[in-house]
XYZ file of C-alpha atoms in Angstrom:
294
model
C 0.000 0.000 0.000
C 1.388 3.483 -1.257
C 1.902 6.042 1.636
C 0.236 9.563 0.135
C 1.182 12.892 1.503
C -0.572 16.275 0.333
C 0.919 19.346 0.192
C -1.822 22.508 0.080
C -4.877 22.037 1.310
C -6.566 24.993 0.454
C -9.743 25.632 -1.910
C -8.118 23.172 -4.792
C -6.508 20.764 -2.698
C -8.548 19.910 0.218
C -11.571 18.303 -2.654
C -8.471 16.087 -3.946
C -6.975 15.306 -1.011
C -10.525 14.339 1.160
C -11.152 11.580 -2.229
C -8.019 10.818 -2.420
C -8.828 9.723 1.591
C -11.884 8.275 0.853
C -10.987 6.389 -1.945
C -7.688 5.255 -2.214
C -7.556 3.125 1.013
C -4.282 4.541 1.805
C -2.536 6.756 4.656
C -2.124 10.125 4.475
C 0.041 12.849 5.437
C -0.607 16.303 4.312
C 0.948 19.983 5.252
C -0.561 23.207 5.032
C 1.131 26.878 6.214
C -2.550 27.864 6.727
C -3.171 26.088 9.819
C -7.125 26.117 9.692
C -6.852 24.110 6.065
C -4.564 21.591 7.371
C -6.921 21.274 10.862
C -9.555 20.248 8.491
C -7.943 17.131 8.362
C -7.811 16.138 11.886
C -8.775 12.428 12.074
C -8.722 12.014 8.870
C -5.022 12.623 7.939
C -1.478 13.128 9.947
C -0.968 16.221 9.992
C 2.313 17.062 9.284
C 5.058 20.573 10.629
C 6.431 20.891 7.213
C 6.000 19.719 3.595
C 9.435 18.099 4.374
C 8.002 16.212 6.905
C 5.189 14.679 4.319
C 7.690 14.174 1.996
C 9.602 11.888 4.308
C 6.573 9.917 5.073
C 5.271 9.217 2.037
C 5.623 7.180 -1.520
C 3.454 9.847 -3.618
C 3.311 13.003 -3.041
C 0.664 15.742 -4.388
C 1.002 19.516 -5.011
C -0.946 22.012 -4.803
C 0.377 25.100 -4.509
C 0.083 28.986 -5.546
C 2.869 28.913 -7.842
C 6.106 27.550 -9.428
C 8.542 29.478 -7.113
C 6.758 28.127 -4.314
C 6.797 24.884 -5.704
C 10.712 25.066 -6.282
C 11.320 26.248 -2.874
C 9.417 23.272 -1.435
C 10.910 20.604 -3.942
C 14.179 21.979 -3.199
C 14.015 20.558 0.307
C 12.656 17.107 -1.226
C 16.572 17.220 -3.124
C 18.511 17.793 -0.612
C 16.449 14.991 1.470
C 16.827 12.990 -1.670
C 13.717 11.726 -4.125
C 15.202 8.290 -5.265
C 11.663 6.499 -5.460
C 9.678 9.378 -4.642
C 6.828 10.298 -6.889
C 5.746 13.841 -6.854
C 2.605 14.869 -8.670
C 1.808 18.595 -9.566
C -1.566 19.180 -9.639
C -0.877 23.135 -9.951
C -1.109 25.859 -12.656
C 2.612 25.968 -13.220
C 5.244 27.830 -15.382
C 5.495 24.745 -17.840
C 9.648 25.808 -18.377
C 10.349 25.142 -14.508
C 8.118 21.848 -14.643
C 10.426 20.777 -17.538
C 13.208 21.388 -15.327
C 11.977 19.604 -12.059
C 11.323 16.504 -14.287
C 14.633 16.299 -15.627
C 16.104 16.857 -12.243
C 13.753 14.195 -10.608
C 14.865 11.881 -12.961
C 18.380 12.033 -13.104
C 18.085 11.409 -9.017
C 15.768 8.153 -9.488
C 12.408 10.520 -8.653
C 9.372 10.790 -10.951
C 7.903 14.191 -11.938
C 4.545 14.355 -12.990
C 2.198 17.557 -14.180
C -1.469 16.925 -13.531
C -3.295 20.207 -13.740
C -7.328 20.830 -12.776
C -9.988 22.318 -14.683
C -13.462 23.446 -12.911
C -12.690 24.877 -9.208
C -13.537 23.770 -5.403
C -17.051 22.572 -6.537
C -15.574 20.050 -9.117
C -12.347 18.533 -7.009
C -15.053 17.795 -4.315
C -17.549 16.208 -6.364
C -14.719 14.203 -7.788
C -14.795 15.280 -11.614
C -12.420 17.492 -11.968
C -11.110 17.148 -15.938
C -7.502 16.863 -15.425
C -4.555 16.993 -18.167
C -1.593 14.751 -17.316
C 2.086 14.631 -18.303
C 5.342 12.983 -18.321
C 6.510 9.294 -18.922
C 3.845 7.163 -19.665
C 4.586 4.240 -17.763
C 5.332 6.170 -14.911
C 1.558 8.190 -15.036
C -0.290 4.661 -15.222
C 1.542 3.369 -12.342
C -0.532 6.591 -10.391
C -3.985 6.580 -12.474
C -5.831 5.055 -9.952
C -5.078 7.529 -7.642
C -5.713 10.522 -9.576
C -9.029 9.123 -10.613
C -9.994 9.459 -7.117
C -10.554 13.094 -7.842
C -10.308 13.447 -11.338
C -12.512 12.930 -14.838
C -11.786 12.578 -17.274
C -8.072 12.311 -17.419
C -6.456 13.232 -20.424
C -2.365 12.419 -21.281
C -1.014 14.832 -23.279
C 2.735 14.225 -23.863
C 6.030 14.891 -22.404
C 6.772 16.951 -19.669
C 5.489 20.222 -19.257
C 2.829 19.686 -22.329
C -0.166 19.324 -19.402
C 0.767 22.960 -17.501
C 1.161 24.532 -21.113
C -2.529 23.016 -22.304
C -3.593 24.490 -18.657
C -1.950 27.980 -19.627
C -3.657 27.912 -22.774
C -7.172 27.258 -21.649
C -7.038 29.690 -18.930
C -6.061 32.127 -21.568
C -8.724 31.859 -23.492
C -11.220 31.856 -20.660
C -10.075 34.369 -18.669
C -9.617 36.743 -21.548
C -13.416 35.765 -22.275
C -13.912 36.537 -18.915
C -12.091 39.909 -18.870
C -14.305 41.135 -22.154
C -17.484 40.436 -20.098
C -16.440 42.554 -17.516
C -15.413 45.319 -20.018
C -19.049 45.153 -22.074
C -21.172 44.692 -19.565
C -20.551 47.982 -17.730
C -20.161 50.102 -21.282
C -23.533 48.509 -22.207
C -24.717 49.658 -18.464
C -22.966 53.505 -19.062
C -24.753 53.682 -22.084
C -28.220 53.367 -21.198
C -28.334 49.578 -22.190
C -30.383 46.905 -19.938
C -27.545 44.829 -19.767
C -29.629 41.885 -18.097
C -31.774 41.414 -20.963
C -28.676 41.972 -22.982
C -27.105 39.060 -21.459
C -30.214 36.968 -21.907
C -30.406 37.317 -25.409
C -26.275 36.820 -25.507
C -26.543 33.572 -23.717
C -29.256 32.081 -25.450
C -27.793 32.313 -28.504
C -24.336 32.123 -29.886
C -22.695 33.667 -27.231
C -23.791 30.680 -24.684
C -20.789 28.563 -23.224
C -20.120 27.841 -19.750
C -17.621 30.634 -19.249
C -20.223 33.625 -20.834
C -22.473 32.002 -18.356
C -20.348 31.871 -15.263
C -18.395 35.277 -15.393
C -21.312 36.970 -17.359
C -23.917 36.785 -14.452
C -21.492 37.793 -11.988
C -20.639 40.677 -13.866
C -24.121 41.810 -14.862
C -25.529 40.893 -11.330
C -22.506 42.392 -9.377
C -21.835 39.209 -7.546
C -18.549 38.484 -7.191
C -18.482 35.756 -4.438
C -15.217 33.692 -4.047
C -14.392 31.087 -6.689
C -11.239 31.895 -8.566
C -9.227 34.808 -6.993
C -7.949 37.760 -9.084
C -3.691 37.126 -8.126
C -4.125 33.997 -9.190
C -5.136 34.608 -12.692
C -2.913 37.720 -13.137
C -0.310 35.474 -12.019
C -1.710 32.373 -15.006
C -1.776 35.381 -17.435
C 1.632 36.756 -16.724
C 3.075 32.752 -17.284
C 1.546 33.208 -20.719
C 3.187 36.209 -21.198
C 6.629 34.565 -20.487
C 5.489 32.298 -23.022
C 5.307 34.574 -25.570
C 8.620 36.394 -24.483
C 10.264 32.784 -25.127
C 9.881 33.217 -28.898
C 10.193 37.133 -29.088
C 6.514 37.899 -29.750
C 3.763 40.140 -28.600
C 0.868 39.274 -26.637
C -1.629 41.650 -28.538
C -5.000 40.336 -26.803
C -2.685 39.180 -23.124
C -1.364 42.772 -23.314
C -4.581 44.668 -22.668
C -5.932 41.784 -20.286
C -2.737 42.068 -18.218
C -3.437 46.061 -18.075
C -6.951 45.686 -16.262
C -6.317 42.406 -14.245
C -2.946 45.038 -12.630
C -4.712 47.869 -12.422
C -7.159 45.815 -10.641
C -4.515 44.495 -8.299
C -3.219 48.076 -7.212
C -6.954 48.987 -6.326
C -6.601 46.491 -3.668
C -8.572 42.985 -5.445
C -6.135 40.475 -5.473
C -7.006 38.164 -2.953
C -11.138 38.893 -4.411
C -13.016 36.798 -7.122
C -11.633 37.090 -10.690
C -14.990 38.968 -11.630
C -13.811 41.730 -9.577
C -11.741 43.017 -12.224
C -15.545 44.498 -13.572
C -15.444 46.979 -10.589
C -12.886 48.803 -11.482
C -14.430 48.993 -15.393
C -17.723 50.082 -13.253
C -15.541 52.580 -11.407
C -14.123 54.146 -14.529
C -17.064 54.522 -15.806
C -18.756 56.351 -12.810
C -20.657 53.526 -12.049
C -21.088 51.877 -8.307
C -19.409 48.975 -8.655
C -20.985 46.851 -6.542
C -24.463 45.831 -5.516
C -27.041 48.353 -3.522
C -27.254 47.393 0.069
């Protein structure tokens, strides 16, 4: 039986890591610096004083963390302890450059390096259907599909190293751009005299109707902008695209003017509120209260 530790577990992680509990039959360890996620766990987990401290206790060993320089800070201590045998499982929105790096450090020590990124949010890795792209060797990922599909489905493999953070990348681009242009129309519309309710209603019944015009579209139009995806988080998704860009000399065009809102946003104080937030400040500039009548 496979020891698991968990690293992270905040809004992603704690869906995984409570299936992963449930239905993998096996122990776990997990580590958290915010001490009320990782008390969640009491009884059902050790809980662990460090993400060394999982890492030493356990066979496989999933991530979930706010970002790759976390993630390198952490995995540096797994080196040093040394990750012969270890299997260490990324379930993060990474910088797919410093995955491809960790995997071919991982396996030049005898360790196995694995990026499994999420779609959906908290709602989804609860539920236990999270779609989730992996990536790496092969052999290595089927060895572990059991216990991803604890939490995760479908599961799709989509190459070497790296290839399943850059696929994540790439479709948060595209929806959160999608969601940035709702929360630039929807207040125009609103400055301009339009009823931008109805206006959605007729947008989402027709062409325009896909889950993310649905999702961010409401929020924006109903001034709800309740938890689900925080703001730094995709500025911080949207600035690894731009480094993706910068890797083959290119602009951004579209990123560019996405980047300028979600930052703007950020110095107004949003960054730990819901990606739809970014519509306040569109609602602000356009002399409009941002945010719904008490």
């Amino acid at each position: 039986m496979k020891r698991l530790g968990f690293i992270g577990v905040g809004a992603m992680g704690r869906g995984m890591c409570e299936n992963l509990i449930k239905k993998s039959g096996c122990p776990m360890t997990i580590f958290d610096v915010n001490e009320e996620n990782a008390n969640y766990f009491k009884g059902k987990a050790t809980i662990a004083a460090s993400s060394l401290e999982v890492f030493k206790n356990s066979d496989v060993i999933f991530l979930s963390l706010p970002n790759s320089n976390v993630i390198a800070e952490v995995t540096d201590e797994f080196f040093k302890e040394g990750v012969k045998g270890k299997v260490v499982i990324d379930t993060s929105t990474s910088y797919p450059m410093a995955t491809k790096q960790l995997y071919a450090r991982f396996k030049e020590e005898g360790g196995v390096f694995i990026d499994a990124p999420l779609l959906g949010g908290p709602a989804e890795t609860a539920a236990g259907n999270a779609p989730c792209m992996v990536s790496g060797d092969k052999e290595e990922i089927d060895k572990v599909m059991n216990l991803i599909a604890c939490y995760a489905d479908p599961i799709d493999y989509v190459g070497e190293s790296g290839n399943a953070h850059t696929v994540k990348l790439a479709m948060n681009f595209t929806s959160l751009s999608y969601a940035v242009t709702t929360a630039q129309i929807f207040p125009l519309m609103e400055k301009m005299g339009i009823d931008t309710k109805n206006l959605f209603k007729i947008m989402n019944e027709g062409p325009f109707g896909n889950w993310i015009f649905d999702f961010y579209g409401k929020k924006v139009v109903n001034r709800d902008y309740r938890l689900d995806f925080a703001l730094g988080l995709g500025l911080k998704d949207m600035t690894y695209v731009k480094k993706l860009y910068e890797e083959y000399n290119v602009p951004g065009f579209v990123l560019d003017g996405v980047l300028d809102l979600l930052r703007t946003s950020l110095k107004d104080g949003k960054g730990k509120k819901d990606f739809s937030e970014c519509a306040a400040t569109m609602y602000e500039y356009l002399g409009l209260n941002p945010y719904k009548e008490a």
